[in-house]
């Protein structure tokens, strides 16, 4: 197991969600699936888009807000760079950020990296679970944060404590029901200790 080929977000209205996600231009990395599974509050994960400079953060945040997203944390400078957090109309939380503090060229909407952060109830236990399924650890900060080495993956995978992740994206920790998220790659099907579901990746439909 070495890759996440794409993510599937389960939504109540696929047409509306497809319209919204044109703001990000994620291509084959993101798919949508209709679902009526009940879900409330924090779904236990966030998605991050890493970009090259603050102007690109502003472009993507602005496009998301124009398309109907809600601002959870306005884009602002911090000690690590510049970024903001929005919540899509379907409930998915997105963080758009850069480590750069100054613009070095014209702002674009180009995304350098897409990262899935899973909020784990026990980071060490989830780390062990994924290592046993073939993922190698790239970075680890004790029981707080783990980043896996997935160089050929369309989406980078990391673990963060659920409470810390909720705080980072600016929402209460409480949430029940479905995660409304499915990971597809070369290791499924299975569910991890927090109930995040993996499936074997199906081929990309022909255009």
mmCIF file with all atom_site columns, C-alpha atoms in Angstrom:
data_model
loop_
_atom_site.group_PDB
_atom_site.id
_atom_site.type_symbol
_atom_site.label_atom_id
_atom_site.label_alt_id
_atom_site.label_comp_id
_atom_site.label_asym_id
_atom_site.label_entity_id
_atom_site.label_seq_id
_atom_site.pdbx_PDB_ins_code
_atom_site.Cartn_x
_atom_site.Cartn_y
_atom_site.Cartn_z
_atom_site.occupancy
_atom_site.B_iso_or_equiv
_atom_site.pdbx_formal_charge
_atom_site.auth_seq_id
_atom_site.auth_comp_id
_atom_site.auth_asym_id
_atom_site.auth_atom_id
_atom_site.pdbx_PDB_model_num
ATOM 1   C CA . UNK A 1 1   ? 0.000   0.000  0.000   1.00 0.00 ? 1   UNK A CA 1
ATOM 2   C CA . UNK A 1 2   ? 1.577   3.273  -1.081  1.00 0.00 ? 2   UNK A CA 1
ATOM 3   C CA . UNK A 1 3   ? -0.927  5.594  -2.695  1.00 0.00 ? 3   UNK A CA 1
ATOM 4   C CA . UNK A 1 4   ? -4.193  7.448  -2.451  1.00 0.00 ? 4   UNK A CA 1
ATOM 5   C CA . UNK A 1 5   ? -5.340  7.777  -6.038  1.00 0.00 ? 5   UNK A CA 1
ATOM 6   C CA . UNK A 1 6   ? -8.355  9.933  -5.257  1.00 0.00 ? 6   UNK A CA 1
ATOM 7   C CA . UNK A 1 7   ? -10.836 10.897 -2.565  1.00 0.00 ? 7   UNK A CA 1
ATOM 8   C CA . UNK A 1 8   ? -14.610 10.649 -2.753  1.00 0.00 ? 8   UNK A CA 1
ATOM 9   C CA . UNK A 1 9   ? -16.711 13.127 -0.806  1.00 0.00 ? 9   UNK A CA 1
ATOM 10  C CA . UNK A 1 10  ? -20.260 11.993 -0.200  1.00 0.00 ? 10  UNK A CA 1
ATOM 11  C CA . UNK A 1 11  ? -22.780 14.790 -0.612  1.00 0.00 ? 11  UNK A CA 1
ATOM 12  C CA . UNK A 1 12  ? -26.518 15.313 -0.547  1.00 0.00 ? 12  UNK A CA 1
ATOM 13  C CA . UNK A 1 13  ? -26.554 17.212 -3.863  1.00 0.00 ? 13  UNK A CA 1
ATOM 14  C CA . UNK A 1 14  ? -23.926 16.165 -6.406  1.00 0.00 ? 14  UNK A CA 1
ATOM 15  C CA . UNK A 1 15  ? -24.876 18.846 -8.935  1.00 0.00 ? 15  UNK A CA 1
ATOM 16  C CA . UNK A 1 16  ? -24.421 21.647 -6.411  1.00 0.00 ? 16  UNK A CA 1
ATOM 17  C CA . UNK A 1 17  ? -21.173 20.121 -5.147  1.00 0.00 ? 17  UNK A CA 1
ATOM 18  C CA . UNK A 1 18  ? -19.772 19.781 -8.670  1.00 0.00 ? 18  UNK A CA 1
ATOM 19  C CA . UNK A 1 19  ? -20.532 23.445 -9.253  1.00 0.00 ? 19  UNK A CA 1
ATOM 20  C CA . UNK A 1 20  ? -18.762 24.427 -6.040  1.00 0.00 ? 20  UNK A CA 1
ATOM 21  C CA . UNK A 1 21  ? -15.601 22.375 -6.584  1.00 0.00 ? 21  UNK A CA 1
ATOM 22  C CA . UNK A 1 22  ? -14.830 24.042 -9.903  1.00 0.00 ? 22  UNK A CA 1
ATOM 23  C CA . UNK A 1 23  ? -13.474 26.790 -7.595  1.00 0.00 ? 23  UNK A CA 1
ATOM 24  C CA . UNK A 1 24  ? -10.547 24.531 -6.696  1.00 0.00 ? 24  UNK A CA 1
ATOM 25  C CA . UNK A 1 25  ? -9.911  22.701 -9.967  1.00 0.00 ? 25  UNK A CA 1
ATOM 26  C CA . UNK A 1 26  ? -8.788  19.453 -8.346  1.00 0.00 ? 26  UNK A CA 1
ATOM 27  C CA . UNK A 1 27  ? -9.327  17.233 -11.375 1.00 0.00 ? 27  UNK A CA 1
ATOM 28  C CA . UNK A 1 28  ? -9.148  13.483 -10.798 1.00 0.00 ? 28  UNK A CA 1
ATOM 29  C CA . UNK A 1 29  ? -7.993  13.857 -7.190  1.00 0.00 ? 29  UNK A CA 1
ATOM 30  C CA . UNK A 1 30  ? -11.571 14.451 -6.023  1.00 0.00 ? 30  UNK A CA 1
ATOM 31  C CA . UNK A 1 31  ? -14.816 12.672 -6.840  1.00 0.00 ? 31  UNK A CA 1
ATOM 32  C CA . UNK A 1 32  ? -18.344 13.107 -5.556  1.00 0.00 ? 32  UNK A CA 1
ATOM 33  C CA . UNK A 1 33  ? -20.971 10.552 -4.628  1.00 0.00 ? 33  UNK A CA 1
ATOM 34  C CA . UNK A 1 34  ? -24.572 11.000 -3.564  1.00 0.00 ? 34  UNK A CA 1
ATOM 35  C CA . UNK A 1 35  ? -25.293 9.985  0.032   1.00 0.00 ? 35  UNK A CA 1
ATOM 36  C CA . UNK A 1 36  ? -28.100 10.366 2.528   1.00 0.00 ? 36  UNK A CA 1
ATOM 37  C CA . UNK A 1 37  ? -26.075 8.971  5.442   1.00 0.00 ? 37  UNK A CA 1
ATOM 38  C CA . UNK A 1 38  ? -26.751 11.086 8.548   1.00 0.00 ? 38  UNK A CA 1
ATOM 39  C CA . UNK A 1 39  ? -23.894 13.294 9.733   1.00 0.00 ? 39  UNK A CA 1
ATOM 40  C CA . UNK A 1 40  ? -23.670 16.199 12.168  1.00 0.00 ? 40  UNK A CA 1
ATOM 41  C CA . UNK A 1 41  ? -20.933 18.545 13.317  1.00 0.00 ? 41  UNK A CA 1
ATOM 42  C CA . UNK A 1 42  ? -17.228 17.883 12.821  1.00 0.00 ? 42  UNK A CA 1
ATOM 43  C CA . UNK A 1 43  ? -16.644 14.926 10.511  1.00 0.00 ? 43  UNK A CA 1
ATOM 44  C CA . UNK A 1 44  ? -13.178 14.211 11.870  1.00 0.00 ? 44  UNK A CA 1
ATOM 45  C CA . UNK A 1 45  ? -11.046 15.297 8.928   1.00 0.00 ? 45  UNK A CA 1
ATOM 46  C CA . UNK A 1 46  ? -9.928  18.301 6.921   1.00 0.00 ? 46  UNK A CA 1
ATOM 47  C CA . UNK A 1 47  ? -8.414  18.778 3.492   1.00 0.00 ? 47  UNK A CA 1
ATOM 48  C CA . UNK A 1 48  ? -5.525  21.156 2.905   1.00 0.00 ? 48  UNK A CA 1
ATOM 49  C CA . UNK A 1 49  ? -4.402  22.800 -0.311  1.00 0.00 ? 49  UNK A CA 1
ATOM 50  C CA . UNK A 1 50  ? -0.793  23.938 -0.210  1.00 0.00 ? 50  UNK A CA 1
ATOM 51  C CA . UNK A 1 51  ? 0.100   26.736 -2.618  1.00 0.00 ? 51  UNK A CA 1
ATOM 52  C CA . UNK A 1 52  ? 3.128   28.871 -3.446  1.00 0.00 ? 52  UNK A CA 1
ATOM 53  C CA . UNK A 1 53  ? 2.268   32.332 -2.145  1.00 0.00 ? 53  UNK A CA 1
ATOM 54  C CA . UNK A 1 54  ? -0.292  34.466 -0.230  1.00 0.00 ? 54  UNK A CA 1
ATOM 55  C CA . UNK A 1 55  ? -1.917  35.839 -3.375  1.00 0.00 ? 55  UNK A CA 1
ATOM 56  C CA . UNK A 1 56  ? -2.825  32.340 -4.484  1.00 0.00 ? 56  UNK A CA 1
ATOM 57  C CA . UNK A 1 57  ? -4.321  31.646 -1.052  1.00 0.00 ? 57  UNK A CA 1
ATOM 58  C CA . UNK A 1 58  ? -6.474  34.755 -1.428  1.00 0.00 ? 58  UNK A CA 1
ATOM 59  C CA . UNK A 1 59  ? -7.527  33.725 -4.942  1.00 0.00 ? 59  UNK A CA 1
ATOM 60  C CA . UNK A 1 60  ? -8.660  30.261 -3.856  1.00 0.00 ? 60  UNK A CA 1
ATOM 61  C CA . UNK A 1 61  ? -10.320 31.433 -0.636  1.00 0.00 ? 61  UNK A CA 1
ATOM 62  C CA . UNK A 1 62  ? -12.133 34.173 -2.561  1.00 0.00 ? 62  UNK A CA 1
ATOM 63  C CA . UNK A 1 63  ? -13.295 31.720 -5.234  1.00 0.00 ? 63  UNK A CA 1
ATOM 64  C CA . UNK A 1 64  ? -14.586 29.347 -2.559  1.00 0.00 ? 64  UNK A CA 1
ATOM 65  C CA . UNK A 1 65  ? -16.479 32.092 -0.740  1.00 0.00 ? 65  UNK A CA 1
ATOM 66  C CA . UNK A 1 66  ? -17.969 33.339 -4.015  1.00 0.00 ? 66  UNK A CA 1
ATOM 67  C CA . UNK A 1 67  ? -19.134 29.772 -4.719  1.00 0.00 ? 67  UNK A CA 1
ATOM 68  C CA . UNK A 1 68  ? -20.953 29.524 -1.371  1.00 0.00 ? 68  UNK A CA 1
ATOM 69  C CA . UNK A 1 69  ? -18.351 28.458 1.200   1.00 0.00 ? 69  UNK A CA 1
ATOM 70  C CA . UNK A 1 70  ? -18.394 29.729 4.785   1.00 0.00 ? 70  UNK A CA 1
ATOM 71  C CA . UNK A 1 71  ? -15.277 31.323 6.278   1.00 0.00 ? 71  UNK A CA 1
ATOM 72  C CA . UNK A 1 72  ? -14.133 29.478 9.424   1.00 0.00 ? 72  UNK A CA 1
ATOM 73  C CA . UNK A 1 73  ? -10.818 31.324 9.713   1.00 0.00 ? 73  UNK A CA 1
ATOM 74  C CA . UNK A 1 74  ? -10.096 34.358 7.510   1.00 0.00 ? 74  UNK A CA 1
ATOM 75  C CA . UNK A 1 75  ? -6.834  34.229 5.569   1.00 0.00 ? 75  UNK A CA 1
ATOM 76  C CA . UNK A 1 76  ? -4.137  35.781 7.726   1.00 0.00 ? 76  UNK A CA 1
ATOM 77  C CA . UNK A 1 77  ? -0.402  35.751 8.462   1.00 0.00 ? 77  UNK A CA 1
ATOM 78  C CA . UNK A 1 78  ? 1.037   33.516 11.138  1.00 0.00 ? 78  UNK A CA 1
ATOM 79  C CA . UNK A 1 79  ? 4.489   32.411 12.262  1.00 0.00 ? 79  UNK A CA 1
ATOM 80  C CA . UNK A 1 80  ? 4.402   29.528 9.758   1.00 0.00 ? 80  UNK A CA 1
ATOM 81  C CA . UNK A 1 81  ? 3.139   31.477 6.738   1.00 0.00 ? 81  UNK A CA 1
ATOM 82  C CA . UNK A 1 82  ? -0.275  32.555 5.477   1.00 0.00 ? 82  UNK A CA 1
ATOM 83  C CA . UNK A 1 83  ? -3.585  30.743 5.221   1.00 0.00 ? 83  UNK A CA 1
ATOM 84  C CA . UNK A 1 84  ? -7.296  30.505 5.865   1.00 0.00 ? 84  UNK A CA 1
ATOM 85  C CA . UNK A 1 85  ? -10.013 27.890 6.423   1.00 0.00 ? 85  UNK A CA 1
ATOM 86  C CA . UNK A 1 86  ? -13.366 27.572 4.670   1.00 0.00 ? 86  UNK A CA 1
ATOM 87  C CA . UNK A 1 87  ? -16.231 25.104 4.861   1.00 0.00 ? 87  UNK A CA 1
ATOM 88  C CA . UNK A 1 88  ? -17.816 23.968 1.613   1.00 0.00 ? 88  UNK A CA 1
ATOM 89  C CA . UNK A 1 89  ? -21.621 23.947 1.315   1.00 0.00 ? 89  UNK A CA 1
ATOM 90  C CA . UNK A 1 90  ? -21.515 20.138 1.628   1.00 0.00 ? 90  UNK A CA 1
ATOM 91  C CA . UNK A 1 91  ? -19.782 20.486 5.017   1.00 0.00 ? 91  UNK A CA 1
ATOM 92  C CA . UNK A 1 92  ? -16.219 19.542 4.044   1.00 0.00 ? 92  UNK A CA 1
ATOM 93  C CA . UNK A 1 93  ? -13.544 21.695 5.699   1.00 0.00 ? 93  UNK A CA 1
ATOM 94  C CA . UNK A 1 94  ? -10.717 23.059 3.540   1.00 0.00 ? 94  UNK A CA 1
ATOM 95  C CA . UNK A 1 95  ? -7.543  24.817 4.639   1.00 0.00 ? 95  UNK A CA 1
ATOM 96  C CA . UNK A 1 96  ? -5.685  26.823 1.984   1.00 0.00 ? 96  UNK A CA 1
ATOM 97  C CA . UNK A 1 97  ? -2.171  27.784 3.017   1.00 0.00 ? 97  UNK A CA 1
ATOM 98  C CA . UNK A 1 98  ? 1.390   28.664 2.027   1.00 0.00 ? 98  UNK A CA 1
ATOM 99  C CA . UNK A 1 99  ? 4.650   28.733 3.948   1.00 0.00 ? 99  UNK A CA 1
ATOM 100 C CA . UNK A 1 100 ? 5.627   31.879 2.026   1.00 0.00 ? 100 UNK A CA 1
ATOM 101 C CA . UNK A 1 101 ? 4.934   35.231 3.660   1.00 0.00 ? 101 UNK A CA 1
ATOM 102 C CA . UNK A 1 102 ? 5.372   37.377 0.549   1.00 0.00 ? 102 UNK A CA 1
ATOM 103 C CA . UNK A 1 103 ? 4.241   37.160 -3.056  1.00 0.00 ? 103 UNK A CA 1
ATOM 104 C CA . UNK A 1 104 ? 6.954   36.461 -5.598  1.00 0.00 ? 104 UNK A CA 1
ATOM 105 C CA . UNK A 1 105 ? 4.858   36.745 -8.753  1.00 0.00 ? 105 UNK A CA 1
ATOM 106 C CA . UNK A 1 106 ? 1.319   37.024 -10.110 1.00 0.00 ? 106 UNK A CA 1
ATOM 107 C CA . UNK A 1 107 ? -1.337  35.228 -8.087  1.00 0.00 ? 107 UNK A CA 1
ATOM 108 C CA . UNK A 1 108 ? -2.724  32.053 -9.629  1.00 0.00 ? 108 UNK A CA 1
ATOM 109 C CA . UNK A 1 109 ? -5.010  29.190 -8.573  1.00 0.00 ? 109 UNK A CA 1
ATOM 110 C CA . UNK A 1 110 ? -2.297  26.576 -8.954  1.00 0.00 ? 110 UNK A CA 1
ATOM 111 C CA . UNK A 1 111 ? -2.243  23.948 -6.206  1.00 0.00 ? 111 UNK A CA 1
ATOM 112 C CA . UNK A 1 112 ? 1.108   22.435 -5.241  1.00 0.00 ? 112 UNK A CA 1
ATOM 113 C CA . UNK A 1 113 ? -0.140  19.732 -2.905  1.00 0.00 ? 113 UNK A CA 1
ATOM 114 C CA . UNK A 1 114 ? -3.368  18.290 -1.512  1.00 0.00 ? 114 UNK A CA 1
ATOM 115 C CA . UNK A 1 115 ? -3.222  16.868 2.012   1.00 0.00 ? 115 UNK A CA 1
ATOM 116 C CA . UNK A 1 116 ? -5.822  14.812 3.874   1.00 0.00 ? 116 UNK A CA 1
ATOM 117 C CA . UNK A 1 117 ? -5.629  15.199 7.652   1.00 0.00 ? 117 UNK A CA 1
ATOM 118 C CA . UNK A 1 118 ? -7.481  12.493 9.546   1.00 0.00 ? 118 UNK A CA 1
ATOM 119 C CA . UNK A 1 119 ? -8.447  13.390 13.111  1.00 0.00 ? 119 UNK A CA 1
ATOM 120 C CA . UNK A 1 120 ? -7.441  10.313 15.085  1.00 0.00 ? 120 UNK A CA 1
ATOM 121 C CA . UNK A 1 121 ? -8.782  9.453  18.521  1.00 0.00 ? 121 UNK A CA 1
ATOM 122 C CA . UNK A 1 122 ? -5.428  7.746  19.186  1.00 0.00 ? 122 UNK A CA 1
ATOM 123 C CA . UNK A 1 123 ? -2.666  8.893  16.814  1.00 0.00 ? 123 UNK A CA 1
ATOM 124 C CA . UNK A 1 124 ? -0.238  6.159  17.909  1.00 0.00 ? 124 UNK A CA 1
ATOM 125 C CA . UNK A 1 125 ? -2.803  3.399  17.320  1.00 0.00 ? 125 UNK A CA 1
ATOM 126 C CA . UNK A 1 126 ? -3.741  4.770  13.896  1.00 0.00 ? 126 UNK A CA 1
ATOM 127 C CA . UNK A 1 127 ? -0.085  5.130  12.971  1.00 0.00 ? 127 UNK A CA 1
ATOM 128 C CA . UNK A 1 128 ? 0.491   1.456  13.857  1.00 0.00 ? 128 UNK A CA 1
ATOM 129 C CA . UNK A 1 129 ? -2.571  0.455  11.840  1.00 0.00 ? 129 UNK A CA 1
ATOM 130 C CA . UNK A 1 130 ? -1.345  2.197  8.683   1.00 0.00 ? 130 UNK A CA 1
ATOM 131 C CA . UNK A 1 131 ? 2.271   1.077  9.063   1.00 0.00 ? 131 UNK A CA 1
ATOM 132 C CA . UNK A 1 132 ? 1.050   -2.523 9.283   1.00 0.00 ? 132 UNK A CA 1
ATOM 133 C CA . UNK A 1 133 ? -0.670  -1.964 5.934   1.00 0.00 ? 133 UNK A CA 1
ATOM 134 C CA . UNK A 1 134 ? 2.516   -0.843 4.250   1.00 0.00 ? 134 UNK A CA 1
ATOM 135 C CA . UNK A 1 135 ? 2.683   2.927  4.680   1.00 0.00 ? 135 UNK A CA 1
ATOM 136 C CA . UNK A 1 136 ? 6.051   4.376  5.677   1.00 0.00 ? 136 UNK A CA 1
ATOM 137 C CA . UNK A 1 137 ? 6.267   7.264  8.141   1.00 0.00 ? 137 UNK A CA 1
ATOM 138 C CA . UNK A 1 138 ? 7.869   10.427 6.764   1.00 0.00 ? 138 UNK A CA 1
ATOM 139 C CA . UNK A 1 139 ? 7.434   12.673 9.828   1.00 0.00 ? 139 UNK A CA 1
ATOM 140 C CA . UNK A 1 140 ? 6.263   11.963 13.345  1.00 0.00 ? 140 UNK A CA 1
ATOM 141 C CA . UNK A 1 141 ? 5.781   14.116 16.425  1.00 0.00 ? 141 UNK A CA 1
ATOM 142 C CA . UNK A 1 142 ? 4.999   11.575 19.111  1.00 0.00 ? 142 UNK A CA 1
ATOM 143 C CA . UNK A 1 143 ? 1.293   11.048 19.670  1.00 0.00 ? 143 UNK A CA 1
ATOM 144 C CA . UNK A 1 144 ? 0.380   14.402 18.106  1.00 0.00 ? 144 UNK A CA 1
ATOM 145 C CA . UNK A 1 145 ? 1.063   14.225 14.369  1.00 0.00 ? 145 UNK A CA 1
ATOM 146 C CA . UNK A 1 146 ? 2.151   11.679 11.764  1.00 0.00 ? 146 UNK A CA 1
ATOM 147 C CA . UNK A 1 147 ? 2.793   12.260 8.073   1.00 0.00 ? 147 UNK A CA 1
ATOM 148 C CA . UNK A 1 148 ? 3.183   9.299  5.734   1.00 0.00 ? 148 UNK A CA 1
ATOM 149 C CA . UNK A 1 149 ? 5.593   8.982  2.821   1.00 0.00 ? 149 UNK A CA 1
ATOM 150 C CA . UNK A 1 150 ? 3.438   8.655  -0.291  1.00 0.00 ? 150 UNK A CA 1
ATOM 151 C CA . UNK A 1 151 ? 5.582   10.119 -3.097  1.00 0.00 ? 151 UNK A CA 1
ATOM 152 C CA . UNK A 1 152 ? 3.464   8.691  -5.925  1.00 0.00 ? 152 UNK A CA 1
ATOM 153 C CA . UNK A 1 153 ? 0.149   9.607  -4.312  1.00 0.00 ? 153 UNK A CA 1
ATOM 154 C CA . UNK A 1 154 ? -2.224  12.254 -5.651  1.00 0.00 ? 154 UNK A CA 1
ATOM 155 C CA . UNK A 1 155 ? -3.118  13.103 -2.055  1.00 0.00 ? 155 UNK A CA 1
ATOM 156 C CA . UNK A 1 156 ? -0.755  13.183 0.935   1.00 0.00 ? 156 UNK A CA 1
ATOM 157 C CA . UNK A 1 157 ? -2.017  11.464 4.095   1.00 0.00 ? 157 UNK A CA 1
ATOM 158 C CA . UNK A 1 158 ? -1.408  12.650 7.662   1.00 0.00 ? 158 UNK A CA 1
ATOM 159 C CA . UNK A 1 159 ? -2.811  11.970 11.131  1.00 0.00 ? 159 UNK A CA 1
ATOM 160 C CA . UNK A 1 160 ? -3.574  14.606 13.753  1.00 0.00 ? 160 UNK A CA 1
ATOM 161 C CA . UNK A 1 161 ? -5.315  14.307 17.102  1.00 0.00 ? 161 UNK A CA 1
ATOM 162 C CA . UNK A 1 162 ? -9.044  14.856 16.597  1.00 0.00 ? 162 UNK A CA 1
ATOM 163 C CA . UNK A 1 163 ? -9.268  17.600 19.231  1.00 0.00 ? 163 UNK A CA 1
ATOM 164 C CA . UNK A 1 164 ? -6.191  19.400 17.897  1.00 0.00 ? 164 UNK A CA 1
ATOM 165 C CA . UNK A 1 165 ? -7.496  19.203 14.335  1.00 0.00 ? 165 UNK A CA 1
ATOM 166 C CA . UNK A 1 166 ? -10.890 20.648 15.288  1.00 0.00 ? 166 UNK A CA 1
ATOM 167 C CA . UNK A 1 167 ? -9.131  23.510 17.054  1.00 0.00 ? 167 UNK A CA 1
ATOM 168 C CA . UNK A 1 168 ? -6.834  24.106 14.078  1.00 0.00 ? 168 UNK A CA 1
ATOM 169 C CA . UNK A 1 169 ? -9.728  24.510 11.645  1.00 0.00 ? 169 UNK A CA 1
ATOM 170 C CA . UNK A 1 170 ? -11.907 26.485 14.058  1.00 0.00 ? 170 UNK A CA 1
ATOM 171 C CA . UNK A 1 171 ? -14.826 24.166 14.789  1.00 0.00 ? 171 UNK A CA 1
ATOM 172 C CA . UNK A 1 172 ? -16.168 22.368 17.899  1.00 0.00 ? 172 UNK A CA 1
ATOM 173 C CA . UNK A 1 173 ? -14.897 18.811 18.290  1.00 0.00 ? 173 UNK A CA 1
ATOM 174 C CA . UNK A 1 174 ? -18.386 17.291 18.518  1.00 0.00 ? 174 UNK A CA 1
ATOM 175 C CA . UNK A 1 175 ? -19.739 15.347 15.575  1.00 0.00 ? 175 UNK A CA 1
ATOM 176 C CA . UNK A 1 176 ? -21.715 12.182 14.887  1.00 0.00 ? 176 UNK A CA 1
ATOM 177 C CA . UNK A 1 177 ? -22.611 9.924  11.996  1.00 0.00 ? 177 UNK A CA 1
ATOM 178 C CA . UNK A 1 178 ? -20.870 9.375  8.689   1.00 0.00 ? 178 UNK A CA 1
ATOM 179 C CA . UNK A 1 179 ? -17.495 10.905 7.815   1.00 0.00 ? 179 UNK A CA 1
ATOM 180 C CA . UNK A 1 180 ? -18.894 11.335 4.280   1.00 0.00 ? 180 UNK A CA 1
ATOM 181 C CA . UNK A 1 181 ? -15.427 10.504 2.940   1.00 0.00 ? 181 UNK A CA 1
ATOM 182 C CA . UNK A 1 182 ? -13.957 7.502  1.112   1.00 0.00 ? 182 UNK A CA 1
ATOM 183 C CA . UNK A 1 183 ? -10.261 7.029  0.308   1.00 0.00 ? 183 UNK A CA 1
ATOM 184 C CA . UNK A 1 184 ? -9.395  5.082  -2.843  1.00 0.00 ? 184 UNK A CA 1
ATOM 185 C CA . UNK A 1 185 ? -5.978  3.590  -3.486  1.00 0.00 ? 185 UNK A CA 1
ATOM 186 C CA . UNK A 1 186 ? -4.014  0.378  -3.769  1.00 0.00 ? 186 UNK A CA 1
ATOM 187 C CA . UNK A 1 187 ? -4.729  -0.943 -0.285  1.00 0.00 ? 187 UNK A CA 1
ATOM 188 C CA . UNK A 1 188 ? -8.488  -1.232 0.184   1.00 0.00 ? 188 UNK A CA 1
ATOM 189 C CA . UNK A 1 189 ? -11.054 -2.230 1.142   1.00 0.00 ? 189 UNK A CA 1
ATOM 190 C CA . UNK A 1 190 ? -10.851 -1.695 4.905   1.00 0.00 ? 190 UNK A CA 1
ATOM 191 C CA . UNK A 1 191 ? -11.785 0.806  7.621   1.00 0.00 ? 191 UNK A CA 1
ATOM 192 C CA . UNK A 1 192 ? -9.249  2.362  9.971   1.00 0.00 ? 192 UNK A CA 1
ATOM 193 C CA . UNK A 1 193 ? -9.630  2.635  13.783  1.00 0.00 ? 193 UNK A CA 1
ATOM 194 C CA . UNK A 1 194 ? -11.707 5.820  13.447  1.00 0.00 ? 194 UNK A CA 1
ATOM 195 C CA . UNK A 1 195 ? -14.012 4.407  10.798  1.00 0.00 ? 195 UNK A CA 1
ATOM 196 C CA . UNK A 1 196 ? -12.466 6.083  7.744   1.00 0.00 ? 196 UNK A CA 1
ATOM 197 C CA . UNK A 1 197 ? -13.267 3.824  4.793   1.00 0.00 ? 197 UNK A CA 1
ATOM 198 C CA . UNK A 1 198 ? -10.868 2.781  2.049   1.00 0.00 ? 198 UNK A CA 1
ATOM 199 C CA . UNK A 1 199 ? -11.842 1.232  -1.278  1.00 0.00 ? 199 UNK A CA 1
ATOM 200 C CA . UNK A 1 200 ? -9.810  -0.245 -4.082  1.00 0.00 ? 200 UNK A CA 1
ATOM 201 C CA . UNK A 1 201 ? -9.420  2.457  -6.716  1.00 0.00 ? 201 UNK A CA 1
ATOM 202 C CA . UNK A 1 202 ? -11.641 2.070  -9.753  1.00 0.00 ? 202 UNK A CA 1
ATOM 203 C CA . UNK A 1 203 ? -10.358 3.268  -13.138 1.00 0.00 ? 203 UNK A CA 1
ATOM 204 C CA . UNK A 1 204 ? -11.023 6.907  -14.035 1.00 0.00 ? 204 UNK A CA 1
ATOM 205 C CA . UNK A 1 205 ? -14.075 7.023  -16.327 1.00 0.00 ? 205 UNK A CA 1
ATOM 206 C CA . UNK A 1 206 ? -13.300 7.808  -19.955 1.00 0.00 ? 206 UNK A CA 1
ATOM 207 C CA . UNK A 1 207 ? -14.118 11.365 -21.007 1.00 0.00 ? 207 UNK A CA 1
#
